[in-house]
PDB file of C-alpha atoms in Angstrom:
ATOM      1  CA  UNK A 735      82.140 192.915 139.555  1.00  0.00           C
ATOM      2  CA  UNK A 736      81.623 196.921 139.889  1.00  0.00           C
ATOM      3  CA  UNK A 737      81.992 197.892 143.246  1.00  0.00           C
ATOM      4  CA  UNK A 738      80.849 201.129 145.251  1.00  0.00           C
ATOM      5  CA  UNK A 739      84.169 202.867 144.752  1.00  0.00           C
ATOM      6  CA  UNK A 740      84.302 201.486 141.123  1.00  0.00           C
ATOM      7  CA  UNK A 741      80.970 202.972 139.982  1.00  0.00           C
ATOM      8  CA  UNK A 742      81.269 206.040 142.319  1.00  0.00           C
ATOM      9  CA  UNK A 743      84.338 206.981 140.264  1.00  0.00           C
ATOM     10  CA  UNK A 744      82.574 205.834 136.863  1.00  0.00           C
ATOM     11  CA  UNK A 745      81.451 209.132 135.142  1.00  0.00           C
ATOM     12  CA  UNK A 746      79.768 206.887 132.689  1.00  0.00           C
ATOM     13  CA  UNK A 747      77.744 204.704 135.280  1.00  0.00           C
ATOM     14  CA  UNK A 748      76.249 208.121 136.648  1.00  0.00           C
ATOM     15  CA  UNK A 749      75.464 209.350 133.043  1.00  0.00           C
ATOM     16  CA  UNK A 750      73.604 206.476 132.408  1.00  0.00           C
ATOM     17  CA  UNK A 751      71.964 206.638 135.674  1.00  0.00           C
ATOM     18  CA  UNK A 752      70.439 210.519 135.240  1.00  0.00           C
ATOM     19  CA  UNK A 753      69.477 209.584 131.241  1.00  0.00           C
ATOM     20  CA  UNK A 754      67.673 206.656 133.249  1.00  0.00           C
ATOM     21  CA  UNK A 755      66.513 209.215 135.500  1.00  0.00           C
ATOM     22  CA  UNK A 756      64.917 211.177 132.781  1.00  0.00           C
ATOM     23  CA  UNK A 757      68.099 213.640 132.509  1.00  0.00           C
ATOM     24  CA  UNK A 758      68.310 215.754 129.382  1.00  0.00           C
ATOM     25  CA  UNK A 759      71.830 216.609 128.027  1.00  0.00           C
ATOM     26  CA  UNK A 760      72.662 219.725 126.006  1.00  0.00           C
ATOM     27  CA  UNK A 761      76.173 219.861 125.343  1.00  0.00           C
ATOM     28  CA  UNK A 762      78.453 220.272 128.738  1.00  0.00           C
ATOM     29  CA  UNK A 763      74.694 221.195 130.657  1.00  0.00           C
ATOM     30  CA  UNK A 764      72.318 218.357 132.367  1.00  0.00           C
ATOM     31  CA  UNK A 765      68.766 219.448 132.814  1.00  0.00           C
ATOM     32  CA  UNK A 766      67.893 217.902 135.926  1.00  0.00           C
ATOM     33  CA  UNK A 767      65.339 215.247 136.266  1.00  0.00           C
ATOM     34  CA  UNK A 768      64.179 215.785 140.034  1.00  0.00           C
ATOM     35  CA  UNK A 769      62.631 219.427 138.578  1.00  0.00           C
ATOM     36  CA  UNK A 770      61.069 221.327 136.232  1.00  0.00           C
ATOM     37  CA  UNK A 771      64.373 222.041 134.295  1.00  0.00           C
ATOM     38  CA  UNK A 772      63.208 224.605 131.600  1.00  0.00           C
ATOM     39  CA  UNK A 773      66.776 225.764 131.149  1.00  0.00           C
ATOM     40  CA  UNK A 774      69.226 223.176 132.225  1.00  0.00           C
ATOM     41  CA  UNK A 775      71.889 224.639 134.856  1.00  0.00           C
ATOM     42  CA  UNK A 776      73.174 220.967 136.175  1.00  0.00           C
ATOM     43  CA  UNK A 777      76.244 219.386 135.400  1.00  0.00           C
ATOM     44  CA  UNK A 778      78.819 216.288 136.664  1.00  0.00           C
ATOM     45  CA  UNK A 779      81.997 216.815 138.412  1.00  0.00           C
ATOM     46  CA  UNK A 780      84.624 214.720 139.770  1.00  0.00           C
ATOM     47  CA  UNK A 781      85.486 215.927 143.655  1.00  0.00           C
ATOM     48  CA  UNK A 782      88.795 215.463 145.228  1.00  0.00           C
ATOM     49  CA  UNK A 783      87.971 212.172 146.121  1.00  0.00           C
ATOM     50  CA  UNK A 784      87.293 210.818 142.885  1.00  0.00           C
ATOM     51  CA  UNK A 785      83.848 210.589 143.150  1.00  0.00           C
ATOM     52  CA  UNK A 786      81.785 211.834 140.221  1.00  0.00           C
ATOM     53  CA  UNK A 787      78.518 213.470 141.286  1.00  0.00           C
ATOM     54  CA  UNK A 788      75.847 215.473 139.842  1.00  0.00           C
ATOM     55  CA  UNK A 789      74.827 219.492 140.655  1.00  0.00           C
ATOM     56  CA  UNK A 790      71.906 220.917 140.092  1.00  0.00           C
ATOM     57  CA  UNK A 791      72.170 224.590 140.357  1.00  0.00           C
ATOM     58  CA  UNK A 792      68.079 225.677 140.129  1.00  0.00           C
ATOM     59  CA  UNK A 793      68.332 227.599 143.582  1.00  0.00           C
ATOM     60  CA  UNK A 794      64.319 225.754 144.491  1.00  0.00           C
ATOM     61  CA  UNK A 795      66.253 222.539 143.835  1.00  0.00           C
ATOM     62  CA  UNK A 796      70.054 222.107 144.514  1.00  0.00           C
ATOM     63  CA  UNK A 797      70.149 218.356 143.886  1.00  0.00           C
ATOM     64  CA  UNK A 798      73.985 217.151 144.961  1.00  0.00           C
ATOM     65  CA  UNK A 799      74.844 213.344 144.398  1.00  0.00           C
ATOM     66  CA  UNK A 800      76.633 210.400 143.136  1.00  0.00           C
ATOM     67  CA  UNK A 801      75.512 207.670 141.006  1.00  0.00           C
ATOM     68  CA  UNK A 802      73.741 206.237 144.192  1.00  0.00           C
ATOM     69  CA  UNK A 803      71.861 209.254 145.230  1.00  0.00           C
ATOM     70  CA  UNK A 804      70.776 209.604 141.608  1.00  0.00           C
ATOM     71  CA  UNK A 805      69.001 205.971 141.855  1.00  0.00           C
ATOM     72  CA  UNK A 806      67.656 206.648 145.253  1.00  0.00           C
ATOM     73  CA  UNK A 807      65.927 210.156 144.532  1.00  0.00           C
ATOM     74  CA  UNK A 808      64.525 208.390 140.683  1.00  0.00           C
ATOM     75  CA  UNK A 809      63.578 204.960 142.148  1.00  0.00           C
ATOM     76  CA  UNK A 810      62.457 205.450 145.487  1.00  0.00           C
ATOM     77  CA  UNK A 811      65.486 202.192 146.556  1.00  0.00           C
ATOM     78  CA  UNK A 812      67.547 203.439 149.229  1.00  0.00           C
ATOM     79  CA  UNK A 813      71.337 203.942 149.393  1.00  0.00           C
ATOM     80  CA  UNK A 814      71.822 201.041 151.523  1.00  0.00           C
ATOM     81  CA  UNK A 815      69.304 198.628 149.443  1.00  0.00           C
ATOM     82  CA  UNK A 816      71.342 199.623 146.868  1.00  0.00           C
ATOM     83  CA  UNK A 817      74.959 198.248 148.511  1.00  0.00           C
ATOM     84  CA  UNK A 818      72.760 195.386 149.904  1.00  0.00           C
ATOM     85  CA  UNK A 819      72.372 194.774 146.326  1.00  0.00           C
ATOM     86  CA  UNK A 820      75.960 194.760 145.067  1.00  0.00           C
ATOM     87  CA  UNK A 821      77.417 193.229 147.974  1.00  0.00           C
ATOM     88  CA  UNK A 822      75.947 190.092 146.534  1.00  0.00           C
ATOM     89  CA  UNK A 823      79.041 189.477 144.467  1.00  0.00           C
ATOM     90  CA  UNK A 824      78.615 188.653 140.495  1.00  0.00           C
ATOM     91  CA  UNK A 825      74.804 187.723 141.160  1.00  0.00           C
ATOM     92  CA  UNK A 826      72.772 189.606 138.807  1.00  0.00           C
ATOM     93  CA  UNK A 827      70.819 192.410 140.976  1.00  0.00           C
ATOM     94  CA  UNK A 828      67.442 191.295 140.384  1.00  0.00           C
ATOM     95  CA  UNK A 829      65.120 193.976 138.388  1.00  0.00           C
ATOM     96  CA  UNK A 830      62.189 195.466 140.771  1.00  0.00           C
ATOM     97  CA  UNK A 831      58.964 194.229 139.536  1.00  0.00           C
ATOM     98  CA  UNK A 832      55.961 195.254 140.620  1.00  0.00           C
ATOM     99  CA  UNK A 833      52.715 193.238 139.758  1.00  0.00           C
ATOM    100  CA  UNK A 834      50.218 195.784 139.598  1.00  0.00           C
ATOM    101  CA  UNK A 835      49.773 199.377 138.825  1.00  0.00           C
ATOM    102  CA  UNK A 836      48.530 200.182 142.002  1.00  0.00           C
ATOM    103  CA  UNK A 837      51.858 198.201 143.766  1.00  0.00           C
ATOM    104  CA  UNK A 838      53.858 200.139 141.715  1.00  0.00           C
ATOM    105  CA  UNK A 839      51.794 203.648 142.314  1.00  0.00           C
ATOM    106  CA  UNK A 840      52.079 202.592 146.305  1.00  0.00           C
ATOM    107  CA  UNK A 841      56.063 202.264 145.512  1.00  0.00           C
ATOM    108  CA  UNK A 842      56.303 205.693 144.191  1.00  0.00           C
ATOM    109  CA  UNK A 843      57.153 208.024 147.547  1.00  0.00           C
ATOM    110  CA  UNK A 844      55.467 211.544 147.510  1.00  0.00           C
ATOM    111  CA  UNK A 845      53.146 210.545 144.559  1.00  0.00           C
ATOM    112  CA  UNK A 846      50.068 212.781 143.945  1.00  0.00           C
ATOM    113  CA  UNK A 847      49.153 212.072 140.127  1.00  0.00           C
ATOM    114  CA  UNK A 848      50.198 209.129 137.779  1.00  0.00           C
ATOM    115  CA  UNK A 849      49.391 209.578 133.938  1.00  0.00           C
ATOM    116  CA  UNK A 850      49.209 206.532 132.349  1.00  0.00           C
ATOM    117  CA  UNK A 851      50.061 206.219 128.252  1.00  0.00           C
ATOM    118  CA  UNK A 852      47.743 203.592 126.835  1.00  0.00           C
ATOM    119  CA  UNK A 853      48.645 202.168 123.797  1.00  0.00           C
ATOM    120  CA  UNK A 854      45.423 202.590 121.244  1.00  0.00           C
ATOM    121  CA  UNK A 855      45.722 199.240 119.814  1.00  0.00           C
ATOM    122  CA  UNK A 856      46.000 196.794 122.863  1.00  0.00           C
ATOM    123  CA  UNK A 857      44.259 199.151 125.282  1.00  0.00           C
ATOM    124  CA  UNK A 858      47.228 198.784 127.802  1.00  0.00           C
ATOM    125  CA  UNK A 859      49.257 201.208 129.221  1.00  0.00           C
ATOM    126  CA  UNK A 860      52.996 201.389 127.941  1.00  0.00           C
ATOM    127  CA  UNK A 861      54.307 204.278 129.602  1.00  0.00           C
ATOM    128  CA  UNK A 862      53.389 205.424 133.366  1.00  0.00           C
ATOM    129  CA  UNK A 863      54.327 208.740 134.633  1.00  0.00           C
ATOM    130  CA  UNK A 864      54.117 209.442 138.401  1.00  0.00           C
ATOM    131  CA  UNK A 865      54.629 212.900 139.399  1.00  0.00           C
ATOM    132  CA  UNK A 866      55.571 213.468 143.146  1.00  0.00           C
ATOM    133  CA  UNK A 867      56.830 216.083 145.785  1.00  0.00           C
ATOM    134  CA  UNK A 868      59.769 215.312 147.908  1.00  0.00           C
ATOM    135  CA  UNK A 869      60.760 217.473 150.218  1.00  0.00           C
ATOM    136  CA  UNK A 870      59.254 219.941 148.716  1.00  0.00           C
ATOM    137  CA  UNK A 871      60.153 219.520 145.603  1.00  0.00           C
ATOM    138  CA  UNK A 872      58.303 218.294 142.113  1.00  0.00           C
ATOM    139  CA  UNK A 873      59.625 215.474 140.305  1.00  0.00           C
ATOM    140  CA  UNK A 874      58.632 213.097 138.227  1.00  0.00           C
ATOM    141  CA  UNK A 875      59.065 208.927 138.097  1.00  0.00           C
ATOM    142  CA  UNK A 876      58.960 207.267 134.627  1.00  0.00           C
ATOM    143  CA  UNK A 877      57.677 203.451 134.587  1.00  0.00           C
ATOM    144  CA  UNK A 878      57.259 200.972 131.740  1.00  0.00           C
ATOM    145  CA  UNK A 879      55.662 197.131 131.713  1.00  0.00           C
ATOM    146  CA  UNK A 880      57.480 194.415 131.537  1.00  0.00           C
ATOM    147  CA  UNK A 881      57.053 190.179 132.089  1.00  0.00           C
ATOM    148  CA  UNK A 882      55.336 189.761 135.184  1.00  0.00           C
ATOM    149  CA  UNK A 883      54.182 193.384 135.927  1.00  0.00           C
ATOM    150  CA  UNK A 884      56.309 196.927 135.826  1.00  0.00           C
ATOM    151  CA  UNK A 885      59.215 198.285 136.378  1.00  0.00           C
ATOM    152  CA  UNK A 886      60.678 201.936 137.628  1.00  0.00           C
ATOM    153  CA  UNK A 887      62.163 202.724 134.528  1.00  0.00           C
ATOM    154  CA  UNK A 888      61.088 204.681 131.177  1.00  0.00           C
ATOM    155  CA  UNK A 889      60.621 202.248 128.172  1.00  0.00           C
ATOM    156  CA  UNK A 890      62.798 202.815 125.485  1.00  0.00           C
ATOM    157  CA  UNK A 891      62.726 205.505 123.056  1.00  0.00           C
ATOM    158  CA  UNK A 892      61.073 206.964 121.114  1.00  0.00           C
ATOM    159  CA  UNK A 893      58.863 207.582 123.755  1.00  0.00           C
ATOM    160  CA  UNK A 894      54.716 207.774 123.009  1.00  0.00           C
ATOM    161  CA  UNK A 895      52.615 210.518 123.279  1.00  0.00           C
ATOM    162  CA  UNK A 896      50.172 210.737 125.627  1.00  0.00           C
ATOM    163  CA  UNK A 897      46.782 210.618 124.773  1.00  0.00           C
ATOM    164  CA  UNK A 898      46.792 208.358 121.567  1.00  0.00           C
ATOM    165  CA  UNK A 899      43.487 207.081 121.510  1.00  0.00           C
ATOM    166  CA  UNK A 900      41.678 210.404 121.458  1.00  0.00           C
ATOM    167  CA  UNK A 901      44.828 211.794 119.311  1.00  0.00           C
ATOM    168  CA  UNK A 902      43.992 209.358 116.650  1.00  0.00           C
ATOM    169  CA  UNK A 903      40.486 210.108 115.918  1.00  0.00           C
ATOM    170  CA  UNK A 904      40.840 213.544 115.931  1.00  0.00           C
ATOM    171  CA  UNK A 905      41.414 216.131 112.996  1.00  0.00           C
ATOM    172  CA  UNK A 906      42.744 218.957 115.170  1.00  0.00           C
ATOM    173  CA  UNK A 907      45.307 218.274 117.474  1.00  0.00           C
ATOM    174  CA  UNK A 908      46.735 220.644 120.965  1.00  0.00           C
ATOM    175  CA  UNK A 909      50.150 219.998 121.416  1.00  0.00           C
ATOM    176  CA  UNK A 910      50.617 221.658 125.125  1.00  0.00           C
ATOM    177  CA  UNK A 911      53.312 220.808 127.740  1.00  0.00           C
ATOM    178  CA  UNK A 912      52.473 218.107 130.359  1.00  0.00           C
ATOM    179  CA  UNK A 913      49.634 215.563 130.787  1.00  0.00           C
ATOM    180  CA  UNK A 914      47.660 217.675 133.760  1.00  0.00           C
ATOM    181  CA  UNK A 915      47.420 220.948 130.626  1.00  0.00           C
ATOM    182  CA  UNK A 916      46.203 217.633 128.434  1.00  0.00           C
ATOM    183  CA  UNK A 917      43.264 216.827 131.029  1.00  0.00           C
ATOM    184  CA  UNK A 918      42.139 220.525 131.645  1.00  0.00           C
ATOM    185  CA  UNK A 919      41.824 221.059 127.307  1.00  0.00           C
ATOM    186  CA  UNK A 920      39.965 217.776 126.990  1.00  0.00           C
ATOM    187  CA  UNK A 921      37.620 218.986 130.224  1.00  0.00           C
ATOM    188  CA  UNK A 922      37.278 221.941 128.207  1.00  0.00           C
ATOM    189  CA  UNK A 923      36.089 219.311 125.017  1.00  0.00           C
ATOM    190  CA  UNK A 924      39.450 220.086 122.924  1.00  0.00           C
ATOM    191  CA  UNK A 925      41.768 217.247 121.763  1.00  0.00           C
ATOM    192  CA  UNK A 926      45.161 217.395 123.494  1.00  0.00           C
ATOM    193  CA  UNK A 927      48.416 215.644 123.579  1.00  0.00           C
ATOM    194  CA  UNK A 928      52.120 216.063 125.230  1.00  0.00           C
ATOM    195  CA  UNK A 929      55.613 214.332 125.287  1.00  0.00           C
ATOM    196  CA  UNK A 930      57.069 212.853 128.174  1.00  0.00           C
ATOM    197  CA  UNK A 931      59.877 214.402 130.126  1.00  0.00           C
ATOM    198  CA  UNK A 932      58.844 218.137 129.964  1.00  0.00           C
ATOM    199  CA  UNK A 933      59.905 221.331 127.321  1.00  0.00           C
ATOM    200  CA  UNK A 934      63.337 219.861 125.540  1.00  0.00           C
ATOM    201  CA  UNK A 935      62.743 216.516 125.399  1.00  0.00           C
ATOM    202  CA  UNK A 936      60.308 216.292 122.155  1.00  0.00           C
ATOM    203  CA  UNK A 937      62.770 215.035 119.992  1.00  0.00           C
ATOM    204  CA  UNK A 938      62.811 211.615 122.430  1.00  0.00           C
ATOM    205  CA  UNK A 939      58.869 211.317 121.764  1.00  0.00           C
ATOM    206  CA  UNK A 940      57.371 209.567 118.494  1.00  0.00           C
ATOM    207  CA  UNK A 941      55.226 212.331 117.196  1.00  0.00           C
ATOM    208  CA  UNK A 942      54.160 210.358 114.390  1.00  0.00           C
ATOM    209  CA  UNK A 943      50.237 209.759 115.514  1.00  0.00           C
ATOM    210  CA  UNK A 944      49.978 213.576 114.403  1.00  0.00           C
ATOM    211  CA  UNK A 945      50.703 213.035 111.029  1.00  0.00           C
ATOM    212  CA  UNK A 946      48.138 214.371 108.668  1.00  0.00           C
ATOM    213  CA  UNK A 947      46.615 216.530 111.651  1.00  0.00           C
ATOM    214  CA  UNK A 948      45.733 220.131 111.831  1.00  0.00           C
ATOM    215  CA  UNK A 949      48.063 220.903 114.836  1.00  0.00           C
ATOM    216  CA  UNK A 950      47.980 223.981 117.631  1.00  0.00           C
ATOM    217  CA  UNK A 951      50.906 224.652 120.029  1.00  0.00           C
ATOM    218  CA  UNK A 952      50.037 225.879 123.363  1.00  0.00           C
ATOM    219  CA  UNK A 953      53.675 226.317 125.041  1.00  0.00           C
ATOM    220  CA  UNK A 954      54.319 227.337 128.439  1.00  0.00           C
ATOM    221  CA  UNK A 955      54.277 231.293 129.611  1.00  0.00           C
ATOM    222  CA  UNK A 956      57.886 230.597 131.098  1.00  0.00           C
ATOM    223  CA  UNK A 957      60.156 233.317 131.389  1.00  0.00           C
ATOM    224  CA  UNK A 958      62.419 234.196 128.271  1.00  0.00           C
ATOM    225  CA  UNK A 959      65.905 233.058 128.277  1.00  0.00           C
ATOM    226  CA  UNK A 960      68.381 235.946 129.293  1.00  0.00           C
ATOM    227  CA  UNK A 961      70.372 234.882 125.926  1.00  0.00           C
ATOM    228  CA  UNK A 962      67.887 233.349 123.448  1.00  0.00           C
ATOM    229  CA  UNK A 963      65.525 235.960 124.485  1.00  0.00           C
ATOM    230  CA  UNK A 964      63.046 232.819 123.906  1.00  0.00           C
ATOM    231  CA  UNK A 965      60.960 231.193 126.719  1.00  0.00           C
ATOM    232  CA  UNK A 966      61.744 227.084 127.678  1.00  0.00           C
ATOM    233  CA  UNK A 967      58.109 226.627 126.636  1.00  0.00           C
ATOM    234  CA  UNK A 968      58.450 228.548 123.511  1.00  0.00           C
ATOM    235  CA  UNK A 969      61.433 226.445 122.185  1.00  0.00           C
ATOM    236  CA  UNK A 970      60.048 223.640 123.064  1.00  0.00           C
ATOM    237  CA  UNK A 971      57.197 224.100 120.935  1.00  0.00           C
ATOM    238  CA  UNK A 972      59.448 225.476 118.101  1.00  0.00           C
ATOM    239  CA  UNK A 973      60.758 222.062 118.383  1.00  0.00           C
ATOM    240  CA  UNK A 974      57.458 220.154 117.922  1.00  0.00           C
ATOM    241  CA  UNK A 975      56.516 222.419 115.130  1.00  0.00           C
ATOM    242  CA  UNK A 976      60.187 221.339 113.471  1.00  0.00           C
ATOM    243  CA  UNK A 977      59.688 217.531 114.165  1.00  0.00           C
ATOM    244  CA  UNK A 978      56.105 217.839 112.686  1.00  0.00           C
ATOM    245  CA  UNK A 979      56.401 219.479 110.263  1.00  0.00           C
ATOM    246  CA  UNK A 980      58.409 216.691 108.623  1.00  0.00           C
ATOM    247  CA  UNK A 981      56.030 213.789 109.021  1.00  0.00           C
ATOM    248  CA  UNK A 982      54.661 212.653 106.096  1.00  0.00           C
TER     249      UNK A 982
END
């Protein structure tokens, strides 16, 4: 049995809990997942009492926390449903499930838009994206379904696309950053699409529904990178082109 101290001083257990998070790693940097993290600035540390925690350093965001705080800000469960939870010995901590997509919309604090990916081919969703502002701050909740209803966690990789069904009886194909740019091309009668998790994350994403396509990138007007001299948006999109470019 893992207890508080145990996983508090686990830098693995807090790892896995940003990746689950949404968390994108680039070498010793964490792009944080409570945030737009174009260019990621967050990292782990171990503090003088033993505890690993996690630092963003985005001055809008700040984010400071240990594997617990981590869960609370991506799931909504509080700290102390959390040690509820493993107090109750070698009992298998039962998985949140939510019956309905409006149960688990309700369970999302600060939510003001959900995306959901449908899958073309049963017509159901398998991905839901819930963005929401906490204290100010943008971040975004990835959900998946599972038996009985879903569940407050991203389905496993490679992640879909959003937009499939349109995607797939198209001929010419937007690839833009974030479902909200998607919406606002198709109001404007163009096909769109977008992978989950923001610019950095398109190699996590199954881009093979765009096989065959004519595609356009539309990347973000983000500030270039003091270093690369290249905006987040535009590497991102460099990225897609790359990953495309090889389907066959």
């Amino acid at each position: 049995m893992n207890t508080k101290e145990q996983l508090q001083r686990d830098r693995s257990a807090l790892e896995a809990a940003l990746k689950d998070a949404g968390a994108l790693f680039k070498g010793r940097m964490i792009g944080c997942p409570f945030h737009d993290d174009q260019h990621p600035s967050g990292a782990v540390y171990q503090a003088k009492d033993g505890v690993w925690r996690f630092k963003c350093h985005t001055a809008s965001c700040g984010f400071c926390g240990d594997i617990f705080d981590v869960r609370a800000r991506a799931t909504g469960k509080s700290v102390d449903d959390q040690l509820r939870e493993l107090s109750a010995g070698d009992r298998p901590t039962p998985v949140k499930i939510y019956k309905t997509l409006e149960e688990l919309k309700a369970a999302a604090w600060g939510m003001t838009d959900t995306y959901i990916y449908v899958n073309p081919d049963t017509r159901k969703p398998d991905m839901v994206v819930m963005r929401c502002v906490r204290d100010g701050s943008k971040t975004f909740i990835q959900a998946s379904p599972t038996a009985g209803g879903f569940q407050m966690k991203a389905p496993p990789q490679p992640w879909p696309i959003y937009n499939r069904s349109r995607v797939r009886d198209a001929d010419e194909v937007i690839v833009c950053e974030g479902e909200k740019c998607v919406h606002i091309f198709h109001d404007a009668d163009h096909v769109a699409t977008t992978s989950p998790g923001g610019a950095g994350k398109a190699g996590l994403a199954d881009w093979t529904p765009l096989a065959g396509k004519t595609i356009y990138v539309w990347p973000d007007n983000d500030p270039p990178d003091p270093k690369t001299h290249l905006s987040a948006g535009i590497e991102h999109m460099k990225q897609v082109v790359a990953i495309c470019g090889s389907l066959d």
